[in-house]
mmCIF file of C-alpha atoms in Angstrom:
data_model
loop_
_atom_site.group_PDB
_atom_site.id
_atom_site.type_symbol
_atom_site.label_atom_id
_atom_site.label_comp_id
_atom_site.label_asym_id
_atom_site.label_seq_id
_atom_site.Cartn_x
_atom_site.Cartn_y
_atom_site.Cartn_z
ATOM 1 C CA MET K 246 -25.321 -81.848 -14.470
ATOM 2 C CA SER K 247 -26.732 -78.504 -15.275
ATOM 3 C CA THR K 248 -30.117 -77.442 -13.739
ATOM 4 C CA ILE K 249 -30.963 -74.357 -15.534
ATOM 5 C CA GLU K 250 -31.015 -73.988 -19.640
ATOM 6 C CA PRO K 251 -28.100 -73.645 -21.488
ATOM 7 C CA VAL K 252 -29.246 -69.741 -22.347
ATOM 8 C CA PHE K 253 -31.312 -67.420 -20.019
ATOM 9 C CA ARG K 254 -31.889 -63.836 -19.445
ATOM 10 C CA ILE K 255 -29.227 -62.154 -16.628
ATOM 11 C CA ILE K 256 -30.001 -58.604 -15.138
ATOM 12 C CA PRO K 257 -27.101 -56.194 -15.975
ATOM 13 C CA THR K 258 -26.377 -53.505 -13.645
ATOM 14 C CA THR K 259 -25.632 -49.775 -14.105
ATOM 15 C CA GLN K 260 -22.656 -47.578 -12.885
ATOM 16 C CA ASN K 261 -23.795 -43.563 -12.494
ATOM 17 C CA TYR K 262 -20.638 -42.074 -12.981
ATOM 18 C CA ASP K 263 -20.453 -38.556 -13.368
ATOM 19 C CA TRP K 264 -18.860 -38.449 -16.869
ATOM 20 C CA GLY K 265 -22.192 -40.323 -18.144
ATOM 21 C CA LYS K 266 -24.708 -38.979 -20.194
ATOM 22 C CA LYS K 267 -27.743 -37.633 -18.891
ATOM 23 C CA GLY K 268 -31.518 -39.650 -18.990
ATOM 24 C CA SER K 269 -32.688 -40.719 -22.415
ATOM 25 C CA ASP K 270 -29.523 -39.217 -24.289
ATOM 26 C CA SER K 271 -27.832 -42.184 -22.735
ATOM 27 C CA LYS K 272 -27.775 -45.786 -24.686
ATOM 28 C CA VAL K 273 -27.139 -47.320 -21.126
ATOM 29 C CA ALA K 274 -30.302 -45.789 -20.204
ATOM 30 C CA GLU K 275 -32.100 -46.851 -22.854
ATOM 31 C CA PHE K 276 -31.074 -50.404 -22.611
ATOM 32 C CA ALA K 277 -31.643 -50.325 -18.702
ATOM 33 C CA SER K 278 -34.904 -49.593 -19.686
ATOM 34 C CA GLY K 279 -35.675 -52.565 -21.791
ATOM 35 C CA ALA K 280 -33.256 -55.258 -19.418
ATOM 36 C CA GLY K 281 -35.543 -55.786 -16.679
ATOM 37 C CA ILE K 282 -33.993 -54.548 -13.932
ATOM 38 C CA PRO K 283 -35.885 -54.574 -11.201
ATOM 39 C CA GLY K 284 -36.797 -51.001 -9.806
ATOM 40 C CA PHE K 285 -35.734 -48.964 -12.741
ATOM 41 C CA SER K 286 -36.795 -45.752 -13.186
ATOM 42 C CA LEU K 287 -35.485 -43.797 -15.725
ATOM 43 C CA ASN K 288 -34.127 -40.211 -14.139
ATOM 44 C CA GLU K 289 -33.612 -37.542 -16.777
ATOM 45 C CA SER K 290 -31.363 -35.634 -14.893
ATOM 46 C CA ALA K 291 -29.161 -38.308 -13.732
ATOM 47 C CA PRO K 292 -26.191 -39.591 -15.619
ATOM 48 C CA TYR K 293 -26.200 -42.850 -17.139
ATOM 49 C CA ALA K 294 -22.339 -44.214 -17.444
ATOM 50 C CA GLU K 295 -21.838 -47.687 -17.715
ATOM 51 C CA LEU K 296 -23.975 -51.162 -17.964
ATOM 52 C CA TRP K 297 -22.001 -53.679 -16.330
ATOM 53 C CA MET K 298 -23.088 -57.654 -17.578
ATOM 54 C CA GLY K 299 -20.656 -60.381 -15.918
ATOM 55 C CA THR K 300 -19.255 -61.813 -13.013
ATOM 56 C CA HIS K 301 -17.386 -59.061 -11.759
ATOM 57 C CA VAL K 302 -17.190 -58.993 -7.889
ATOM 58 C CA LYS K 303 -18.163 -55.394 -7.408
ATOM 59 C CA SER K 304 -21.182 -55.400 -9.463
ATOM 60 C CA PRO K 305 -22.438 -59.051 -10.868
ATOM 61 C CA SER K 306 -25.300 -59.660 -13.039
ATOM 62 C CA GLY K 307 -28.803 -61.312 -11.590
ATOM 63 C CA VAL K 308 -30.215 -64.402 -13.211
ATOM 64 C CA VAL K 309 -34.246 -63.437 -14.091
ATOM 65 C CA ASP K 310 -36.320 -65.844 -11.939
ATOM 66 C CA LYS K 311 -32.991 -66.750 -9.814
ATOM 67 C CA GLU K 312 -32.359 -65.738 -6.083
ATOM 68 C CA GLN K 313 -28.681 -66.144 -6.909
ATOM 69 C CA ASN K 314 -26.380 -64.032 -9.165
ATOM 70 C CA LEU K 315 -24.593 -64.979 -12.309
ATOM 71 C CA ALA K 316 -21.098 -65.935 -10.574
ATOM 72 C CA GLN K 317 -23.692 -67.937 -8.378
ATOM 73 C CA ILE K 318 -25.421 -70.025 -11.285
ATOM 74 C CA LEU K 319 -22.416 -70.331 -12.581
ATOM 75 C CA THR K 320 -20.541 -72.045 -9.918
ATOM 76 C CA MET K 321 -23.500 -74.440 -9.508
ATOM 77 C CA ASN K 322 -23.419 -75.253 -12.780
ATOM 78 C CA PRO K 323 -19.821 -75.273 -13.992
ATOM 79 C CA SER K 324 -20.963 -76.784 -17.320
ATOM 80 C CA LEU K 325 -22.335 -73.609 -18.814
ATOM 81 C CA ILE K 326 -18.349 -72.311 -18.879
ATOM 82 C CA GLY K 327 -16.950 -75.818 -19.803
ATOM 83 C CA ASP K 328 -14.190 -77.739 -19.062
ATOM 84 C CA ARG K 329 -11.442 -76.365 -21.593
ATOM 85 C CA VAL K 330 -12.435 -72.418 -20.856
ATOM 86 C CA SER K 331 -12.195 -73.954 -17.351
ATOM 87 C CA GLN K 332 -8.767 -75.149 -17.680
ATOM 88 C CA ARG K 333 -7.469 -72.562 -19.766
ATOM 89 C CA PHE K 334 -8.957 -69.649 -17.052
ATOM 90 C CA ASP K 335 -9.440 -69.119 -13.447
ATOM 91 C CA THR K 336 -13.001 -69.765 -13.316
ATOM 92 C CA THR K 337 -13.011 -70.146 -9.721
ATOM 93 C CA ASN K 338 -16.658 -69.052 -7.934
ATOM 94 C CA GLY K 339 -18.057 -68.796 -11.183
ATOM 95 C CA ASN K 340 -15.826 -66.526 -12.655
ATOM 96 C CA LEU K 341 -15.876 -65.434 -16.635
ATOM 97 C CA PRO K 342 -12.910 -64.303 -18.198
ATOM 98 C CA PHE K 343 -14.131 -61.568 -19.681
ATOM 99 C CA LEU K 344 -16.456 -58.334 -18.775
ATOM 100 C CA PHE K 345 -18.973 -56.733 -21.229
ATOM 101 C CA LYS K 346 -20.416 -53.044 -20.824
ATOM 102 C CA VAL K 347 -22.166 -50.497 -22.565
ATOM 103 C CA LEU K 348 -20.361 -46.771 -21.869
ATOM 104 C CA ALA K 349 -22.678 -44.124 -22.507
ATOM 105 C CA ILE K 350 -19.593 -40.730 -22.309
ATOM 106 C CA GLY K 351 -21.081 -37.605 -22.126
ATOM 107 C CA LYS K 352 -17.639 -36.106 -20.911
ATOM 108 C CA ALA K 353 -14.094 -37.419 -20.835
ATOM 109 C CA LEU K 354 -12.721 -39.759 -18.432
ATOM 110 C CA SER K 355 -9.385 -39.726 -17.095
ATOM 111 C CA ILE K 356 -6.041 -40.029 -18.432
ATOM 112 C CA GLN K 357 -5.512 -43.484 -17.550
ATOM 113 C CA THR K 358 -3.784 -47.078 -18.483
ATOM 114 C CA HIS K 359 -4.625 -50.477 -16.872
ATOM 115 C CA PRO K 360 -1.644 -52.635 -15.429
ATOM 116 C CA ASP K 361 -0.509 -56.450 -16.688
ATOM 117 C CA LYS K 362 -1.694 -59.328 -14.716
ATOM 118 C CA LYS K 363 1.451 -59.221 -12.590
ATOM 119 C CA THR K 364 1.305 -55.917 -11.402
ATOM 120 C CA SER K 365 -2.183 -55.736 -11.109
ATOM 121 C CA GLU K 366 -1.322 -58.764 -8.242
ATOM 122 C CA GLN K 367 1.120 -56.198 -6.505
ATOM 123 C CA LEU K 368 -1.034 -53.207 -6.840
ATOM 124 C CA HIS K 369 -3.835 -55.227 -5.090
ATOM 125 C CA ALA K 370 -2.093 -56.340 -2.480
ATOM 126 C CA GLN K 371 -0.613 -52.917 -2.055
ATOM 127 C CA GLN K 372 -3.845 -50.675 -2.109
ATOM 128 C CA PRO K 373 -6.589 -53.602 -2.648
ATOM 129 C CA LYS K 374 -9.304 -50.471 -2.024
ATOM 130 C CA VAL K 375 -8.145 -48.562 -5.067
ATOM 131 C CA TYR K 376 -7.173 -51.915 -7.197
ATOM 132 C CA THR K 377 -10.065 -54.244 -6.226
ATOM 133 C CA ASP K 378 -9.015 -57.235 -8.022
ATOM 134 C CA PRO K 379 -5.607 -59.205 -9.276
ATOM 135 C CA ASN K 380 -6.466 -59.420 -12.695
ATOM 136 C CA HIS K 381 -5.051 -57.343 -15.854
ATOM 137 C CA LYS K 382 -7.705 -55.093 -18.132
ATOM 138 C CA PRO K 383 -7.021 -55.439 -21.927
ATOM 139 C CA GLU K 384 -10.135 -54.185 -23.396
ATOM 140 C CA MET K 385 -11.342 -53.177 -26.703
ATOM 141 C CA ALA K 386 -14.169 -50.175 -27.632
ATOM 142 C CA LEU K 387 -16.295 -50.492 -30.199
ATOM 143 C CA ALA K 388 -18.094 -47.583 -31.468
ATOM 144 C CA LEU K 389 -22.114 -47.429 -31.409
ATOM 145 C CA THR K 390 -22.239 -43.775 -32.190
ATOM 146 C CA ASP K 391 -19.605 -41.666 -33.615
ATOM 147 C CA PHE K 392 -17.126 -41.748 -30.925
ATOM 148 C CA LYS K 393 -14.085 -39.524 -29.813
ATOM 149 C CA ALA K 394 -10.991 -40.600 -27.603
ATOM 150 C CA LEU K 395 -7.355 -40.226 -26.940
ATOM 151 C CA CYS K 396 -5.541 -43.539 -27.806
ATOM 152 C CA GLY K 397 -1.424 -44.043 -27.306
ATOM 153 C CA PHE K 398 1.067 -41.676 -27.747
ATOM 154 C CA MET K 399 1.589 -40.133 -31.339
ATOM 155 C CA PRO K 400 4.272 -40.294 -33.244
ATOM 156 C CA ILE K 401 7.376 -38.748 -32.250
ATOM 157 C CA PRO K 402 7.598 -36.071 -34.553
ATOM 158 C CA ARG K 403 4.005 -35.232 -34.485
ATOM 159 C CA ILE K 404 4.675 -34.314 -30.760
ATOM 160 C CA ALA K 405 7.915 -32.930 -31.350
ATOM 161 C CA GLU K 406 5.912 -30.588 -33.981
ATOM 162 C CA TYR K 407 3.738 -29.279 -30.486
ATOM 163 C CA VAL K 408 6.589 -29.010 -28.592
ATOM 164 C CA LYS K 409 8.210 -26.338 -30.987
ATOM 165 C CA ASP K 410 4.727 -24.858 -31.586
ATOM 166 C CA VAL K 411 2.954 -24.411 -28.213
ATOM 167 C CA PRO K 412 4.998 -22.644 -25.851
ATOM 168 C CA GLU K 413 2.221 -22.649 -23.200
ATOM 169 C CA PHE K 414 3.338 -26.464 -23.506
ATOM 170 C CA ASN K 415 6.821 -26.356 -23.746
ATOM 171 C CA ALA K 416 6.800 -24.472 -20.270
ATOM 172 C CA LEU K 417 5.929 -27.218 -18.551
ATOM 173 C CA ILE K 418 9.167 -28.781 -19.343
ATOM 174 C CA ASP K 419 12.455 -28.498 -18.331
ATOM 175 C CA PRO K 420 14.384 -26.657 -21.384
ATOM 176 C CA SER K 421 17.295 -29.319 -21.359
ATOM 177 C CA THR K 422 14.399 -31.931 -21.992
ATOM 178 C CA VAL K 423 12.883 -29.864 -24.882
ATOM 179 C CA THR K 424 16.128 -29.873 -25.953
ATOM 180 C CA GLU K 425 16.678 -33.745 -25.611
ATOM 181 C CA PHE K 426 13.104 -34.536 -26.825
ATOM 182 C CA LEU K 427 13.250 -32.067 -30.184
ATOM 183 C CA ASN K 428 16.882 -34.406 -30.784
ATOM 184 C CA CYS K 429 15.367 -37.725 -30.572
ATOM 185 C CA THR K 430 13.653 -38.049 -33.474
ATOM 186 C CA HIS K 431 16.316 -40.018 -35.619
ATOM 187 C CA SER K 432 17.372 -41.613 -32.139
ATOM 188 C CA SER K 433 17.088 -45.571 -31.842
ATOM 189 C CA GLU K 434 13.593 -46.494 -30.413
ATOM 190 C CA LEU K 435 14.825 -47.852 -27.233
ATOM 191 C CA GLU K 436 16.459 -44.250 -26.708
ATOM 192 C CA GLN K 437 13.216 -42.326 -28.420
ATOM 193 C CA LYS K 438 11.303 -44.509 -25.541
ATOM 194 C CA ALA K 439 13.018 -42.990 -22.612
ATOM 195 C CA VAL K 440 13.438 -39.700 -23.898
ATOM 196 C CA LEU K 441 9.290 -40.091 -24.138
ATOM 197 C CA LYS K 442 8.779 -41.337 -20.825
ATOM 198 C CA LYS K 443 11.132 -38.632 -19.079
ATOM 199 C CA PHE K 444 9.189 -35.766 -20.870
ATOM 200 C CA PHE K 445 6.350 -36.897 -20.384
ATOM 201 C CA SER K 446 6.677 -37.820 -16.374
ATOM 202 C CA GLU K 447 8.015 -34.043 -15.958
ATOM 203 C CA LEU K 448 4.636 -32.738 -17.910
ATOM 204 C CA MET K 449 2.047 -35.277 -15.420
ATOM 205 C CA THR K 450 4.388 -33.890 -12.507
ATOM 206 C CA ALA K 451 4.446 -30.456 -13.219
ATOM 207 C CA ASP K 452 3.433 -27.466 -10.688
ATOM 208 C CA VAL K 453 -0.225 -27.078 -10.162
ATOM 209 C CA THR K 454 0.477 -23.743 -10.287
ATOM 210 C CA LYS K 455 2.317 -23.163 -13.258
ATOM 211 C CA ILE K 456 -0.172 -25.718 -15.018
ATOM 212 C CA ALA K 457 -3.396 -23.759 -14.455
ATOM 213 C CA THR K 458 -1.149 -20.487 -15.716
ATOM 214 C CA GLN K 459 -0.435 -22.056 -19.065
ATOM 215 C CA LEU K 460 -3.373 -23.377 -19.568
ATOM 216 C CA GLN K 461 -5.459 -19.740 -18.841
ATOM 217 C CA THR K 462 -3.069 -18.408 -21.706
ATOM 218 C CA LEU K 463 -3.528 -21.407 -24.300
ATOM 219 C CA VAL K 464 -7.189 -20.889 -23.567
ATOM 220 C CA ALA K 465 -6.989 -17.322 -23.932
ATOM 221 C CA ARG K 466 -4.910 -17.548 -27.145
ATOM 222 C CA TYR K 467 -7.459 -19.943 -28.515
ATOM 223 C CA ARG K 468 -10.775 -17.729 -27.809
ATOM 224 C CA SER K 469 -9.268 -14.764 -29.818
ATOM 225 C CA GLY K 470 -7.997 -16.825 -32.801
ATOM 226 C CA GLY K 471 -4.772 -16.603 -32.019
ATOM 227 C CA GLN K 472 -4.208 -21.136 -32.998
ATOM 228 C CA LYS K 473 -1.440 -21.782 -35.351
ATOM 229 C CA HIS K 474 -2.125 -24.146 -38.207
ATOM 230 C CA ALA K 475 -0.934 -27.118 -36.701
ATOM 231 C CA GLU K 476 -3.140 -26.343 -33.786
ATOM 232 C CA GLU K 477 -6.512 -26.227 -35.546
ATOM 233 C CA GLY K 478 -7.483 -29.819 -35.515
ATOM 234 C CA ILE K 479 -6.971 -30.042 -31.878
ATOM 235 C CA LYS K 480 -8.280 -26.362 -30.666
ATOM 236 C CA ASP K 481 -11.746 -27.777 -30.116
ATOM 237 C CA LEU K 482 -10.555 -30.776 -28.025
ATOM 238 C CA VAL K 483 -8.156 -28.772 -25.719
ATOM 239 C CA LEU K 484 -11.382 -25.760 -25.197
ATOM 240 C CA THR K 485 -13.594 -28.858 -24.414
ATOM 241 C CA LEU K 486 -11.257 -30.400 -21.945
ATOM 242 C CA ASN K 487 -10.487 -27.316 -20.188
ATOM 243 C CA GLU K 488 -14.334 -26.558 -19.516
ATOM 244 C CA GLN K 489 -14.772 -30.022 -17.786
ATOM 245 C CA TYR K 490 -11.716 -30.056 -15.999
ATOM 246 C CA PRO K 491 -10.154 -26.703 -15.449
ATOM 247 C CA GLY K 492 -6.824 -26.251 -14.928
ATOM 248 C CA ASP K 493 -5.705 -29.844 -15.370
ATOM 249 C CA VAL K 494 -2.695 -31.447 -16.612
ATOM 250 C CA GLY K 495 -4.705 -33.950 -18.692
ATOM 251 C CA VAL K 496 -5.800 -31.431 -20.835
ATOM 252 C CA PHE K 497 -2.176 -31.075 -22.270
ATOM 253 C CA CYS K 498 -2.339 -34.900 -23.026
ATOM 254 C CA ALA K 499 -4.168 -33.567 -26.053
ATOM 255 C CA PHE K 500 -0.442 -32.640 -27.641
ATOM 256 C CA MET K 501 0.858 -36.459 -26.961
ATOM 257 C CA LEU K 502 -1.669 -38.901 -27.244
ATOM 258 C CA ASN K 503 -3.737 -39.552 -30.749
ATOM 259 C CA TYR K 504 -7.130 -38.002 -30.964
ATOM 260 C CA VAL K 505 -8.867 -40.676 -32.478
ATOM 261 C CA ARG K 506 -12.736 -39.927 -34.415
ATOM 262 C CA MET K 507 -14.308 -42.946 -34.752
ATOM 263 C CA THR K 508 -17.514 -43.730 -36.762
ATOM 264 C CA PRO K 509 -20.304 -46.588 -35.769
ATOM 265 C CA GLY K 510 -18.508 -50.174 -36.379
ATOM 266 C CA GLN K 511 -14.736 -48.954 -35.658
ATOM 267 C CA ALA K 512 -13.048 -50.630 -32.857
ATOM 268 C CA ILE K 513 -9.559 -50.280 -31.120
ATOM 269 C CA PHE K 514 -8.174 -52.804 -28.754
ATOM 270 C CA LEU K 515 -5.842 -50.997 -25.845
ATOM 271 C CA GLY K 516 -3.210 -53.358 -24.282
ATOM 272 C CA ALA K 517 -1.615 -52.765 -20.978
ATOM 273 C CA GLY K 518 0.203 -49.811 -20.159
ATOM 274 C CA GLU K 519 -1.211 -47.977 -23.083
ATOM 275 C CA PRO K 520 -2.676 -44.311 -22.354
ATOM 276 C CA HIS K 521 -5.924 -43.393 -23.464
ATOM 277 C CA ALA K 522 -8.872 -41.403 -22.548
ATOM 278 C CA TYR K 523 -12.465 -41.827 -23.718
ATOM 279 C CA VAL K 524 -13.768 -38.232 -25.075
ATOM 280 C CA GLN K 525 -17.602 -38.755 -25.957
ATOM 281 C CA GLY K 526 -20.017 -41.228 -27.678
ATOM 282 C CA ASP K 527 -21.495 -45.018 -27.064
ATOM 283 C CA ILE K 528 -19.685 -47.937 -27.436
ATOM 284 C CA MET K 529 -19.601 -51.830 -26.536
ATOM 285 C CA GLU K 530 -16.750 -52.099 -24.391
ATOM 286 C CA CYS K 531 -15.202 -55.543 -23.832
ATOM 287 C CA MET K 532 -12.059 -55.929 -21.207
ATOM 288 C CA ALA K 533 -10.688 -58.742 -19.106
ATOM 289 C CA ASN K 534 -12.594 -59.549 -16.031
ATOM 290 C CA SER K 535 -11.209 -56.421 -14.127
ATOM 291 C CA ASP K 536 -11.970 -53.377 -13.155
ATOM 292 C CA ASN K 537 -8.227 -52.057 -11.914
ATOM 293 C CA VAL K 538 -7.811 -48.373 -13.368
ATOM 294 C CA ILE K 539 -4.265 -46.144 -13.074
ATOM 295 C CA ARG K 540 -5.615 -42.778 -13.014
ATOM 296 C CA ALA K 541 -3.288 -39.352 -13.775
ATOM 297 C CA GLY K 542 -5.380 -36.844 -15.296
ATOM 298 C CA LEU K 543 -8.854 -35.384 -16.469
ATOM 299 C CA THR K 544 -10.505 -36.969 -13.214
ATOM 300 C CA PRO K 545 -11.739 -35.957 -9.914
ATOM 301 C CA LYS K 546 -10.709 -39.670 -8.150
ATOM 302 C CA PRO K 547 -7.555 -40.053 -6.692
ATOM 303 C CA LYS K 548 -4.071 -39.939 -9.222
ATOM 304 C CA ASP K 549 -1.773 -42.320 -9.140
ATOM 305 C CA ILE K 550 0.988 -40.584 -11.132
ATOM 306 C CA PRO K 551 4.019 -43.061 -10.039
ATOM 307 C CA ASN K 552 2.632 -45.968 -11.003
ATOM 308 C CA LEU K 553 0.983 -44.720 -14.038
ATOM 309 C CA VAL K 554 4.347 -43.203 -15.425
ATOM 310 C CA SER K 555 6.032 -46.687 -14.757
ATOM 311 C CA VAL K 556 3.873 -49.183 -16.566
ATOM 312 C CA LEU K 557 3.331 -47.227 -19.959
ATOM 313 C CA THR K 558 4.750 -48.993 -22.782
ATOM 314 C CA TYR K 559 5.921 -45.951 -24.353
ATOM 315 C CA MET K 560 5.105 -46.952 -28.051
ATOM 316 C CA ALA K 561 4.887 -43.849 -29.906
ATOM 317 C CA SER K 562 2.598 -44.557 -33.343
ATOM 318 C CA ASP K 563 -0.283 -43.738 -35.140
ATOM 319 C CA TRP K 564 -4.006 -44.825 -33.693
ATOM 320 C CA ASP K 565 -4.354 -47.626 -36.287
ATOM 321 C CA LYS K 566 -2.007 -49.521 -34.467
ATOM 322 C CA HIS K 567 -4.829 -50.113 -31.996
ATOM 323 C CA MET K 568 -7.402 -50.655 -34.476
ATOM 324 C CA VAL K 569 -8.992 -53.996 -34.489
ATOM 325 C CA LYS K 570 -10.376 -54.873 -38.194
ATOM 326 C CA PRO K 571 -13.397 -56.909 -38.100
ATOM 327 C CA VAL K 572 -13.911 -60.094 -40.102
ATOM 328 C CA ASP K 573 -16.922 -61.134 -41.899
ATOM 329 C CA VAL K 574 -17.862 -64.510 -40.382
ATOM 330 C CA THR K 575 -21.026 -64.623 -42.668
ATOM 331 C CA PRO K 576 -22.605 -61.436 -44.401
ATOM 332 C CA ARG K 577 -24.725 -60.844 -41.169
ATOM 333 C CA THR K 578 -22.073 -61.270 -38.369
ATOM 334 C CA ARG K 579 -18.895 -59.669 -37.816
ATOM 335 C CA LYS K 580 -16.041 -60.544 -36.058
ATOM 336 C CA TYR K 581 -13.854 -58.838 -33.478
ATOM 337 C CA ASP K 582 -10.944 -60.804 -32.555
ATOM 338 C CA PRO K 583 -7.960 -58.719 -30.338
ATOM 339 C CA PRO K 584 -4.927 -60.149 -29.648
ATOM 340 C CA ILE K 585 -5.426 -61.800 -26.823
ATOM 341 C CA PRO K 586 -7.087 -64.867 -25.423
ATOM 342 C CA ASP K 587 -9.704 -63.105 -22.704
ATOM 343 C CA PHE K 588 -12.094 -62.245 -25.383
ATOM 344 C CA THR K 589 -13.427 -62.297 -28.777
ATOM 345 C CA VAL K 590 -16.922 -59.957 -30.022
ATOM 346 C CA LEU K 591 -19.366 -60.714 -32.250
ATOM 347 C CA GLN K 592 -21.397 -57.909 -33.831
ATOM 348 C CA VAL K 593 -24.738 -59.450 -35.569
ATOM 349 C CA HIS K 594 -27.239 -57.622 -37.912
ATOM 350 C CA THR K 595 -30.173 -60.041 -38.643
ATOM 351 C CA PRO K 596 -32.711 -58.151 -41.636
ATOM 352 C CA LYS K 597 -36.494 -58.110 -40.952
ATOM 353 C CA GLY K 598 -38.256 -61.730 -40.526
ATOM 354 C CA GLU K 599 -34.596 -63.811 -40.830
ATOM 355 C CA THR K 600 -32.601 -66.032 -38.981
ATOM 356 C CA GLU K 601 -28.850 -66.096 -38.466
ATOM 357 C CA SER K 602 -27.264 -68.804 -37.138
ATOM 358 C CA HIS K 603 -24.343 -69.733 -34.649
ATOM 359 C CA GLU K 604 -22.634 -72.798 -34.581
ATOM 360 C CA ALA K 605 -21.791 -73.780 -30.633
ATOM 361 C CA ILE K 606 -18.896 -72.581 -29.161
ATOM 362 C CA GLN K 607 -16.489 -74.031 -26.707
ATOM 363 C CA GLY K 608 -17.087 -71.227 -23.797
ATOM 364 C CA PRO K 609 -19.794 -68.885 -22.653
ATOM 365 C CA SER K 610 -21.019 -65.991 -23.985
ATOM 366 C CA ILE K 611 -22.980 -63.270 -22.987
ATOM 367 C CA ALA K 612 -25.399 -61.306 -25.374
ATOM 368 C CA ILE K 613 -27.086 -57.731 -25.776
ATOM 369 C CA ALA K 614 -29.810 -57.081 -28.452
ATOM 370 C CA THR K 615 -29.036 -53.083 -28.970
ATOM 371 C CA GLU K 616 -31.494 -52.184 -32.180
ATOM 372 C CA GLY K 617 -34.797 -54.196 -33.166
ATOM 373 C CA SER K 618 -36.780 -56.945 -31.621
ATOM 374 C CA GLY K 619 -36.734 -60.858 -32.264
ATOM 375 C CA ARG K 620 -35.689 -64.071 -30.445
ATOM 376 C CA VAL K 621 -33.015 -65.806 -29.543
ATOM 377 C CA SER K 622 -33.878 -70.129 -29.754
ATOM 378 C CA TRP K 623 -32.169 -73.317 -28.974
ATOM 379 C CA GLY K 624 -32.289 -77.000 -28.809
ATOM 380 C CA GLY K 625 -34.492 -76.262 -25.861
ATOM 381 C CA GLY K 626 -36.493 -72.685 -26.146
ATOM 382 C CA ASP K 627 -36.340 -69.423 -27.056
ATOM 383 C CA LEU K 628 -36.324 -66.594 -25.823
ATOM 384 C CA ASP K 629 -37.717 -62.775 -26.882
ATOM 385 C CA LEU K 630 -35.444 -60.335 -27.599
ATOM 386 C CA GLN K 631 -35.590 -56.417 -27.397
ATOM 387 C CA ALA K 632 -33.325 -53.714 -27.052
ATOM 388 C CA GLY K 633 -31.851 -53.967 -24.111
ATOM 389 C CA SER K 634 -32.620 -57.877 -23.610
ATOM 390 C CA VAL K 635 -29.337 -59.314 -21.987
ATOM 391 C CA ILE K 636 -28.452 -63.010 -22.304
ATOM 392 C CA PHE K 637 -26.098 -65.648 -20.980
ATOM 393 C CA VAL K 638 -25.525 -68.646 -23.486
ATOM 394 C CA GLY K 639 -23.875 -71.567 -21.900
ATOM 395 C CA ALA K 640 -20.805 -73.438 -23.458
ATOM 396 C CA GLU K 641 -21.278 -75.718 -26.415
ATOM 397 C CA THR K 642 -25.127 -74.480 -27.544
ATOM 398 C CA LYS K 643 -25.964 -73.513 -30.889
ATOM 399 C CA ILE K 644 -28.440 -70.546 -31.097
ATOM 400 C CA ASP K 645 -30.545 -68.705 -33.467
ATOM 401 C CA ILE K 646 -31.116 -65.297 -33.826
ATOM 402 C CA THR K 647 -34.145 -64.346 -35.414
ATOM 403 C CA ALA K 648 -35.264 -60.683 -36.136
ATOM 404 C CA GLY K 649 -38.932 -59.637 -36.160
ATOM 405 C CA ASP K 650 -40.510 -56.857 -37.793
ATOM 406 C CA SER K 651 -37.520 -54.615 -38.090
ATOM 407 C CA ASN K 652 -33.983 -55.639 -38.174
ATOM 408 C CA LEU K 653 -32.392 -56.766 -35.031
ATOM 409 C CA VAL K 654 -28.776 -55.903 -33.931
ATOM 410 C CA VAL K 655 -26.406 -57.880 -31.338
ATOM 411 C CA TYR K 656 -23.447 -57.598 -29.784
ATOM 412 C CA ARG K 657 -22.506 -61.306 -28.484
ATOM 413 C CA ALA K 658 -18.661 -61.252 -26.271
ATOM 414 C CA TYR K 659 -17.293 -64.759 -25.705
ATOM 415 C CA VAL K 660 -14.548 -66.678 -24.823
ATOM 416 C CA ALA K 661 -13.351 -69.645 -26.254
ATOM 417 C CA ALA K 662 -10.766 -72.542 -25.219
#
């Protein structure tokens, strides 16, 4: 029998990575200020990159007024996770299937991908200090502000235009591979994937001195106004990435990956083996409970180009293939449901003074208030909410979300059997 209320406050943790937005410009810092994190004091010169809400072993959330962290509380009270979810997922030691985050991106994250479950297990066994868990990491990014990202390979014909028009780009690739790539636009999908893999591999393993030289030439051409029409939409991105990571091969990925500019409320899903790099903005991010990242560019951290090249799907398409289109469950609650069972996210807009009711969900959930104030109530009590408040909701618990004297916005991540 549970020894704790089915709804309770949890204490998120912050990650101060170099790419985070600084001080009060960061949504992470804003929410951390309202989350009741013991000892938290805003430092305007510090980067606040991520707010973690969950049970990941690297940085599990605390529980207000409890000595135990969230994973320990769930271990002691397994009914909060629910039998059906525990039967479907590995919830050993109170492990939730998902990890919920806020990201505040001031400069680009690495060119990266995430391994599938089998590859994660292999990498964790081989390099446990780099790949810290054996789980996969499909993830969804939901824009809180205007958001920019590189996301999946562009369609082959569009990459081919850059190959033809950007000499500094194609100079990094063997001429025979360039010819092969330009001739593959009408080949079968399987053949195109093979050629794309060969081309991308040559780019990512090009000589570093040659990369730096070609980037200097490209940047000089752009700054003198020498860009071609096809480069207009990518010029500023290239200049920005090169300022942040001078001479890095990842800058040239701007000519191969879709450049996505999203508005608040839009979302993308990235499954295993999809290359991406978040560039700028604040997002809600939900993923399977993992921190495994294979990096290949735009980062001072260790790169693992061989593994990244080997695990990519090499699916080339427009970026809308990765979009997650929300469904209106009610006029106030929108559901973002990616094509995996590990998590779903609800976006709840409750007008001033009104109440939105959520029927019981079979599994556990974590919710964060991002705007306004109000309260959450259930059969046994209620808790006040303000921007940054984070709560855990146990399985099979009906809740009411009531806005106070302003509109209340809440994001709720959950898993259901």
